[in-house]
Amino acid sequence: MLIWENNEDIRLIACANSKREIQKALDDCREERRPYVFVTPTMREILQLNRILVPVTMLEEETYKAEICTYLARKTGAHLILLKAHDYGSHAQQNINRIKTRIESVSEKTGTPITYEIQEARKDSFSLYKEAVERQTETGHQLLVLTASREYGLDDILFGPPERHAIQRSQVPVMLINPRADLFSLCD
C-alpha cells in the first residue's frame, strides 16, 4: 500500500498529463493545507517508497519540506536525497542546513533513524526542478517533493509554473507542499 492511499493527511490527485488539466488541478489546490501528490498516466506505479528526491532552492519556504519529508521517511523507511541548488549565494546551503537539522532532530527524538544524503545540483535555483526530473534514472527515487509556487509571476502565467512542467515530465509521482505558513499543516 502506498503511503498516500487511505490517508487523510495527504491528498492524491489523479489527472491526465495535459497542461490544461494539471494547471486546473494546481489552481484548485492553491489553498490546500495538506501536501498533495500528482499522479498522471505516464508515471510509473510505485509499489514501495525507498528513495525520495527533495530539491532545495534558495527560497525560504523550502524549509517546509523538512516536516513532510521526515514524516514520509519515518513512515516508509525511505532514504532522502537532498538536491542542493548550485547557487552563488548561501541561501540554498542555509536551507539544506535547516532541513538537515530537522531530520537529525526527528531521528534522535523518535529513535527512528532517517537516512539522507546531500547532492550538489548542476543547475541553480531557477532550473533545479527541471534537473530533478532529468535525474530520475540517476537517483532512482520513487517520489519527487516540490514546493508549489507561492504566487504566480508574469512568466508563470505566460509559460506555466515550474511545478506544472515538473509534473508533466516526471516519471514518478510529484508531491507538492504549499509554502504559505497560514496554510501549512503537519501530518503527524
PDB file of C-alpha atoms in Angstrom:
ATOM      1  CA  MET A   1       0.000   0.000   0.000  1.00  0.00           C
ATOM      2  CA  LEU A   2       1.259   3.466  -0.827  1.00  0.00           C
ATOM      3  CA  ILE A   3       1.737   5.988   1.972  1.00  0.00           C
ATOM      4  CA  TRP A   4      -0.938   8.255   0.471  1.00  0.00           C
ATOM      5  CA  GLU A   5      -3.587   5.590  -0.043  1.00  0.00           C
ATOM      6  CA  ASN A   6      -6.360   5.835   2.542  1.00  0.00           C
ATOM      7  CA  ASN A   7      -4.510   8.696   4.207  1.00  0.00           C
ATOM      8  CA  GLU A   8      -6.439  11.840   5.106  1.00  0.00           C
ATOM      9  CA  ASP A   9      -3.196  13.755   5.702  1.00  0.00           C
ATOM     10  CA  ILE A  10      -2.149  13.643   2.043  1.00  0.00           C
ATOM     11  CA  ARG A  11      -4.356  14.459  -0.943  1.00  0.00           C
ATOM     12  CA  LEU A  12      -3.984  12.284  -4.044  1.00  0.00           C
ATOM     13  CA  ILE A  13      -4.696  13.932  -7.404  1.00  0.00           C
ATOM     14  CA  ALA A  14      -5.003  11.691 -10.435  1.00  0.00           C
ATOM     15  CA  CYS A  15      -5.160  13.653 -13.670  1.00  0.00           C
ATOM     16  CA  ALA A  16      -4.307  13.457 -17.342  1.00  0.00           C
ATOM     17  CA  ASN A  17      -0.867  14.567 -18.461  1.00  0.00           C
ATOM     18  CA  SER A  18      -2.173  17.670 -20.245  1.00  0.00           C
ATOM     19  CA  LYS A  19      -1.087  21.222 -19.417  1.00  0.00           C
ATOM     20  CA  ARG A  20      -4.687  22.328 -19.007  1.00  0.00           C
ATOM     21  CA  GLU A  21      -5.728  19.555 -16.627  1.00  0.00           C
ATOM     22  CA  ILE A  22      -2.574  19.796 -14.499  1.00  0.00           C
ATOM     23  CA  GLN A  23      -2.902  23.588 -14.274  1.00  0.00           C
ATOM     24  CA  LYS A  24      -6.572  23.306 -13.292  1.00  0.00           C
ATOM     25  CA  ALA A  25      -5.636  20.867 -10.512  1.00  0.00           C
ATOM     26  CA  LEU A  26      -2.824  23.175  -9.373  1.00  0.00           C
ATOM     27  CA  ASP A  27      -5.240  26.105  -9.267  1.00  0.00           C
ATOM     28  CA  ASP A  28      -7.748  24.033  -7.273  1.00  0.00           C
ATOM     29  CA  CYS A  29      -5.040  23.236  -4.703  1.00  0.00           C
ATOM     30  CA  ARG A  30      -3.838  26.815  -4.103  1.00  0.00           C
ATOM     31  CA  GLU A  31      -5.469  26.850  -0.655  1.00  0.00           C
ATOM     32  CA  GLU A  32      -4.813  23.197   0.200  1.00  0.00           C
ATOM     33  CA  ARG A  33      -3.447  22.692   3.711  1.00  0.00           C
ATOM     34  CA  ARG A  34      -2.261  19.126   3.174  1.00  0.00           C
ATOM     35  CA  PRO A  35       0.560  18.016   0.909  1.00  0.00           C
ATOM     36  CA  TYR A  36      -0.850  16.823  -2.397  1.00  0.00           C
ATOM     37  CA  VAL A  37       0.503  14.175  -4.739  1.00  0.00           C
ATOM     38  CA  PHE A  38       0.054  14.297  -8.503  1.00  0.00           C
ATOM     39  CA  VAL A  39      -0.156  11.034 -10.406  1.00  0.00           C
ATOM     40  CA  THR A  40      -0.535  11.073 -14.193  1.00  0.00           C
ATOM     41  CA  PRO A  41      -0.933   8.111 -16.573  1.00  0.00           C
ATOM     42  CA  THR A  42       2.714   8.443 -17.705  1.00  0.00           C
ATOM     43  CA  MET A  43       4.097   7.911 -14.206  1.00  0.00           C
ATOM     44  CA  ARG A  44       5.379   4.552 -13.068  1.00  0.00           C
ATOM     45  CA  GLU A  45       3.363   2.797 -10.414  1.00  0.00           C
ATOM     46  CA  ILE A  46       5.125   2.806  -7.069  1.00  0.00           C
ATOM     47  CA  LEU A  47       4.953  -0.370  -5.052  1.00  0.00           C
ATOM     48  CA  GLN A  48       7.419   0.653  -2.395  1.00  0.00           C
ATOM     49  CA  LEU A  49       8.780   4.043  -1.428  1.00  0.00           C
ATOM     50  CA  ASN A  50      12.557   3.622  -0.971  1.00  0.00           C
ATOM     51  CA  ARG A  51      14.030   6.917  -2.158  1.00  0.00           C
ATOM     52  CA  ILE A  52      12.624  10.449  -2.083  1.00  0.00           C
ATOM     53  CA  LEU A  53      14.217  13.305  -4.033  1.00  0.00           C
ATOM     54  CA  VAL A  54      13.932  16.711  -2.370  1.00  0.00           C
ATOM     55  CA  PRO A  55      15.264  19.614  -4.462  1.00  0.00           C
ATOM     56  CA  VAL A  56      16.253  22.549  -2.230  1.00  0.00           C
ATOM     57  CA  THR A  57      16.426  26.049  -3.706  1.00  0.00           C
ATOM     58  CA  MET A  58      17.354  29.427  -2.252  1.00  0.00           C
ATOM     59  CA  LEU A  59      13.761  30.275  -1.291  1.00  0.00           C
ATOM     60  CA  GLU A  60      12.977  30.352   2.421  1.00  0.00           C
ATOM     61  CA  GLU A  61       9.812  28.271   2.032  1.00  0.00           C
ATOM     62  CA  GLU A  62      11.907  25.251   1.032  1.00  0.00           C
ATOM     63  CA  THR A  63      12.368  24.504   4.729  1.00  0.00           C
ATOM     64  CA  TYR A  64       8.681  23.481   4.963  1.00  0.00           C
ATOM     65  CA  LYS A  65       9.718  20.323   3.136  1.00  0.00           C
ATOM     66  CA  ALA A  66      11.632  19.177   6.221  1.00  0.00           C
ATOM     67  CA  GLU A  67       8.486  18.307   8.200  1.00  0.00           C
ATOM     68  CA  ILE A  68       6.803  16.392   5.403  1.00  0.00           C
ATOM     69  CA  CYS A  69       9.949  14.568   4.288  1.00  0.00           C
ATOM     70  CA  THR A  70      10.842  13.430   7.797  1.00  0.00           C
ATOM     71  CA  TYR A  71       7.261  12.224   8.226  1.00  0.00           C
ATOM     72  CA  LEU A  72       7.402  10.234   4.978  1.00  0.00           C
ATOM     73  CA  ALA A  73      10.862   8.828   5.702  1.00  0.00           C
ATOM     74  CA  ARG A  74       9.810   7.746   9.200  1.00  0.00           C
ATOM     75  CA  LYS A  75       6.620   6.089   7.962  1.00  0.00           C
ATOM     76  CA  THR A  76       8.178   4.305   4.977  1.00  0.00           C
ATOM     77  CA  GLY A  77      11.868   3.923   5.866  1.00  0.00           C
ATOM     78  CA  ALA A  78      12.730   5.788   2.652  1.00  0.00           C
ATOM     79  CA  HIS A  79      16.132   7.352   2.062  1.00  0.00           C
ATOM     80  CA  LEU A  80      16.056  11.121   1.456  1.00  0.00           C
ATOM     81  CA  ILE A  81      18.140  12.734  -1.274  1.00  0.00           C
ATOM     82  CA  LEU A  82      18.502  16.479  -0.720  1.00  0.00           C
ATOM     83  CA  LEU A  83      19.435  18.060  -4.054  1.00  0.00           C
ATOM     84  CA  LYS A  84      21.042  21.444  -3.292  1.00  0.00           C
ATOM     85  CA  ALA A  85      20.796  24.136  -5.943  1.00  0.00           C
ATOM     86  CA  HIS A  86      24.116  25.250  -7.397  1.00  0.00           C
ATOM     87  CA  ASP A  87      23.764  28.905  -6.396  1.00  0.00           C
ATOM     88  CA  TYR A  88      26.417  31.531  -5.761  1.00  0.00           C
ATOM     89  CA  GLY A  89      24.802  32.768  -2.560  1.00  0.00           C
ATOM     90  CA  SER A  90      24.432  30.881   0.696  1.00  0.00           C
ATOM     91  CA  HIS A  91      20.622  30.670   0.907  1.00  0.00           C
ATOM     92  CA  ALA A  92      20.320  27.162  -0.581  1.00  0.00           C
ATOM     93  CA  GLN A  93      23.031  25.908   1.793  1.00  0.00           C
ATOM     94  CA  GLN A  94      21.256  27.530   4.752  1.00  0.00           C
ATOM     95  CA  ASN A  95      18.022  25.776   3.758  1.00  0.00           C
ATOM     96  CA  ILE A  96      19.882  22.460   3.466  1.00  0.00           C
ATOM     97  CA  ASN A  97      21.324  23.016   6.950  1.00  0.00           C
ATOM     98  CA  ARG A  98      17.851  23.707   8.398  1.00  0.00           C
ATOM     99  CA  ILE A  99      16.391  20.591   6.781  1.00  0.00           C
ATOM    100  CA  LYS A 100      19.369  18.502   7.889  1.00  0.00           C
ATOM    101  CA  THR A 101      18.974  19.769  11.478  1.00  0.00           C
ATOM    102  CA  ARG A 102      15.286  18.840  11.449  1.00  0.00           C
ATOM    103  CA  ILE A 103      15.952  15.363  10.054  1.00  0.00           C
ATOM    104  CA  GLU A 104      18.597  14.686  12.707  1.00  0.00           C
ATOM    105  CA  SER A 105      16.376  16.087  15.480  1.00  0.00           C
ATOM    106  CA  VAL A 106      13.428  13.884  14.491  1.00  0.00           C
ATOM    107  CA  SER A 107      15.725  10.854  14.174  1.00  0.00           C
ATOM    108  CA  GLU A 108      17.084  11.427  17.661  1.00  0.00           C
ATOM    109  CA  LYS A 109      13.729  12.276  19.255  1.00  0.00           C
ATOM    110  CA  THR A 110      11.794   9.348  17.775  1.00  0.00           C
ATOM    111  CA  GLY A 111      14.587   6.789  17.830  1.00  0.00           C
ATOM    112  CA  THR A 112      13.868   6.085  14.163  1.00  0.00           C
ATOM    113  CA  PRO A 113      16.992   6.657  12.082  1.00  0.00           C
ATOM    114  CA  ILE A 114      16.260   8.652   8.947  1.00  0.00           C
ATOM    115  CA  THR A 115      18.907   8.212   6.281  1.00  0.00           C
ATOM    116  CA  TYR A 116      19.717  11.026   3.913  1.00  0.00           C
ATOM    117  CA  GLU A 117      22.381  12.340   1.600  1.00  0.00           C
ATOM    118  CA  ILE A 118      23.096  15.745   0.138  1.00  0.00           C
ATOM    119  CA  GLN A 119      23.891  16.039  -3.559  1.00  0.00           C
ATOM    120  CA  GLU A 120      25.059  19.175  -5.334  1.00  0.00           C
ATOM    121  CA  ALA A 121      22.976  20.041  -8.373  1.00  0.00           C
ATOM    122  CA  ARG A 122      24.439  21.256 -11.639  1.00  0.00           C
ATOM    123  CA  LYS A 123      21.768  23.934 -12.025  1.00  0.00           C
ATOM    124  CA  ASP A 124      20.765  26.960  -9.969  1.00  0.00           C
ATOM    125  CA  SER A 125      17.529  27.510  -8.037  1.00  0.00           C
ATOM    126  CA  PHE A 126      15.658  28.681 -11.129  1.00  0.00           C
ATOM    127  CA  SER A 127      16.309  25.447 -13.072  1.00  0.00           C
ATOM    128  CA  LEU A 128      16.512  22.963 -10.196  1.00  0.00           C
ATOM    129  CA  TYR A 129      13.077  21.384 -10.682  1.00  0.00           C
ATOM    130  CA  LYS A 130      13.920  20.647 -14.301  1.00  0.00           C
ATOM    131  CA  GLU A 131      17.188  18.979 -13.258  1.00  0.00           C
ATOM    132  CA  ALA A 132      15.382  16.971 -10.576  1.00  0.00           C
ATOM    133  CA  VAL A 133      13.095  15.469 -13.211  1.00  0.00           C
ATOM    134  CA  GLU A 134      16.067  14.783 -15.507  1.00  0.00           C
ATOM    135  CA  ARG A 135      17.909  12.916 -12.707  1.00  0.00           C
ATOM    136  CA  GLN A 136      15.151  10.370 -12.058  1.00  0.00           C
ATOM    137  CA  THR A 137      17.071   7.482 -13.550  1.00  0.00           C
ATOM    138  CA  GLU A 138      20.333   8.521 -11.895  1.00  0.00           C
ATOM    139  CA  THR A 139      18.907   8.863  -8.358  1.00  0.00           C
ATOM    140  CA  GLY A 140      16.345   6.062  -8.584  1.00  0.00           C
ATOM    141  CA  HIS A 141      13.790   7.961  -6.498  1.00  0.00           C
ATOM    142  CA  GLN A 142      10.128   6.988  -6.397  1.00  0.00           C
ATOM    143  CA  LEU A 143       8.765  10.354  -5.243  1.00  0.00           C
ATOM    144  CA  LEU A 144       9.696  13.960  -6.015  1.00  0.00           C
ATOM    145  CA  VAL A 145       8.843  16.560  -3.346  1.00  0.00           C
ATOM    146  CA  LEU A 146       8.461  20.164  -4.543  1.00  0.00           C
ATOM    147  CA  THR A 147       7.253  23.433  -3.102  1.00  0.00           C
ATOM    148  CA  ALA A 148       4.325  24.960  -5.003  1.00  0.00           C
ATOM    149  CA  SER A 149       4.787  28.483  -6.310  1.00  0.00           C
ATOM    150  CA  ARG A 150       3.678  30.933  -3.652  1.00  0.00           C
ATOM    151  CA  GLU A 151       2.344  33.375  -6.205  1.00  0.00           C
ATOM    152  CA  TYR A 152       2.345  33.273  -9.977  1.00  0.00           C
ATOM    153  CA  GLY A 153       4.513  35.893 -11.665  1.00  0.00           C
ATOM    154  CA  LEU A 154       4.185  37.000 -15.281  1.00  0.00           C
ATOM    155  CA  ASP A 155       6.492  34.229 -16.554  1.00  0.00           C
ATOM    156  CA  ASP A 156       4.415  31.626 -14.650  1.00  0.00           C
ATOM    157  CA  ILE A 157       1.223  32.990 -16.198  1.00  0.00           C
ATOM    158  CA  LEU A 158       2.682  33.018 -19.709  1.00  0.00           C
ATOM    159  CA  PHE A 159       4.731  29.808 -19.653  1.00  0.00           C
ATOM    160  CA  GLY A 160       3.328  27.922 -16.680  1.00  0.00           C
ATOM    161  CA  PRO A 161       4.740  27.437 -13.177  1.00  0.00           C
ATOM    162  CA  PRO A 162       7.812  25.222 -12.744  1.00  0.00           C
ATOM    163  CA  GLU A 163       5.875  22.628 -10.768  1.00  0.00           C
ATOM    164  CA  ARG A 164       3.483  22.092 -13.695  1.00  0.00           C
ATOM    165  CA  HIS A 165       6.412  21.410 -16.022  1.00  0.00           C
ATOM    166  CA  ALA A 166       7.903  19.005 -13.465  1.00  0.00           C
ATOM    167  CA  ILE A 167       4.612  17.115 -13.131  1.00  0.00           C
ATOM    168  CA  GLN A 168       4.259  16.834 -16.921  1.00  0.00           C
ATOM    169  CA  ARG A 169       7.781  15.457 -17.378  1.00  0.00           C
ATOM    170  CA  SER A 170       8.080  13.320 -14.274  1.00  0.00           C
ATOM    171  CA  GLN A 171       8.005   9.542 -14.427  1.00  0.00           C
ATOM    172  CA  VAL A 172       7.248   9.308 -10.700  1.00  0.00           C
ATOM    173  CA  PRO A 173       4.541  10.886  -8.520  1.00  0.00           C
ATOM    174  CA  VAL A 174       5.183  14.507  -7.523  1.00  0.00           C
ATOM    175  CA  MET A 175       4.243  15.746  -4.066  1.00  0.00           C
ATOM    176  CA  LEU A 176       3.633  19.475  -3.693  1.00  0.00           C
ATOM    177  CA  ILE A 177       3.672  21.444  -0.486  1.00  0.00           C
ATOM    178  CA  ASN A 178       2.072  24.870  -0.273  1.00  0.00           C
ATOM    179  CA  PRO A 179       4.651  27.303   1.083  1.00  0.00           C
ATOM    180  CA  ARG A 180       2.415  29.744   2.930  1.00  0.00           C
ATOM    181  CA  ALA A 181       2.710  29.389   6.704  1.00  0.00           C
ATOM    182  CA  ASP A 182      -1.016  30.049   7.231  1.00  0.00           C
ATOM    183  CA  LEU A 183      -1.811  27.049   5.003  1.00  0.00           C
ATOM    184  CA  PHE A 184       0.793  24.667   6.410  1.00  0.00           C
ATOM    185  CA  SER A 185      -0.386  21.721   8.456  1.00  0.00           C
ATOM    186  CA  LEU A 186       1.820  18.930   9.657  1.00  0.00           C
ATOM    187  CA  CYS A 187       0.665  15.411   9.043  1.00  0.00           C
ATOM    188  CA  ASP A 188       1.956  13.567  12.084  1.00  0.00           C
TER     189      ASP A 188
END
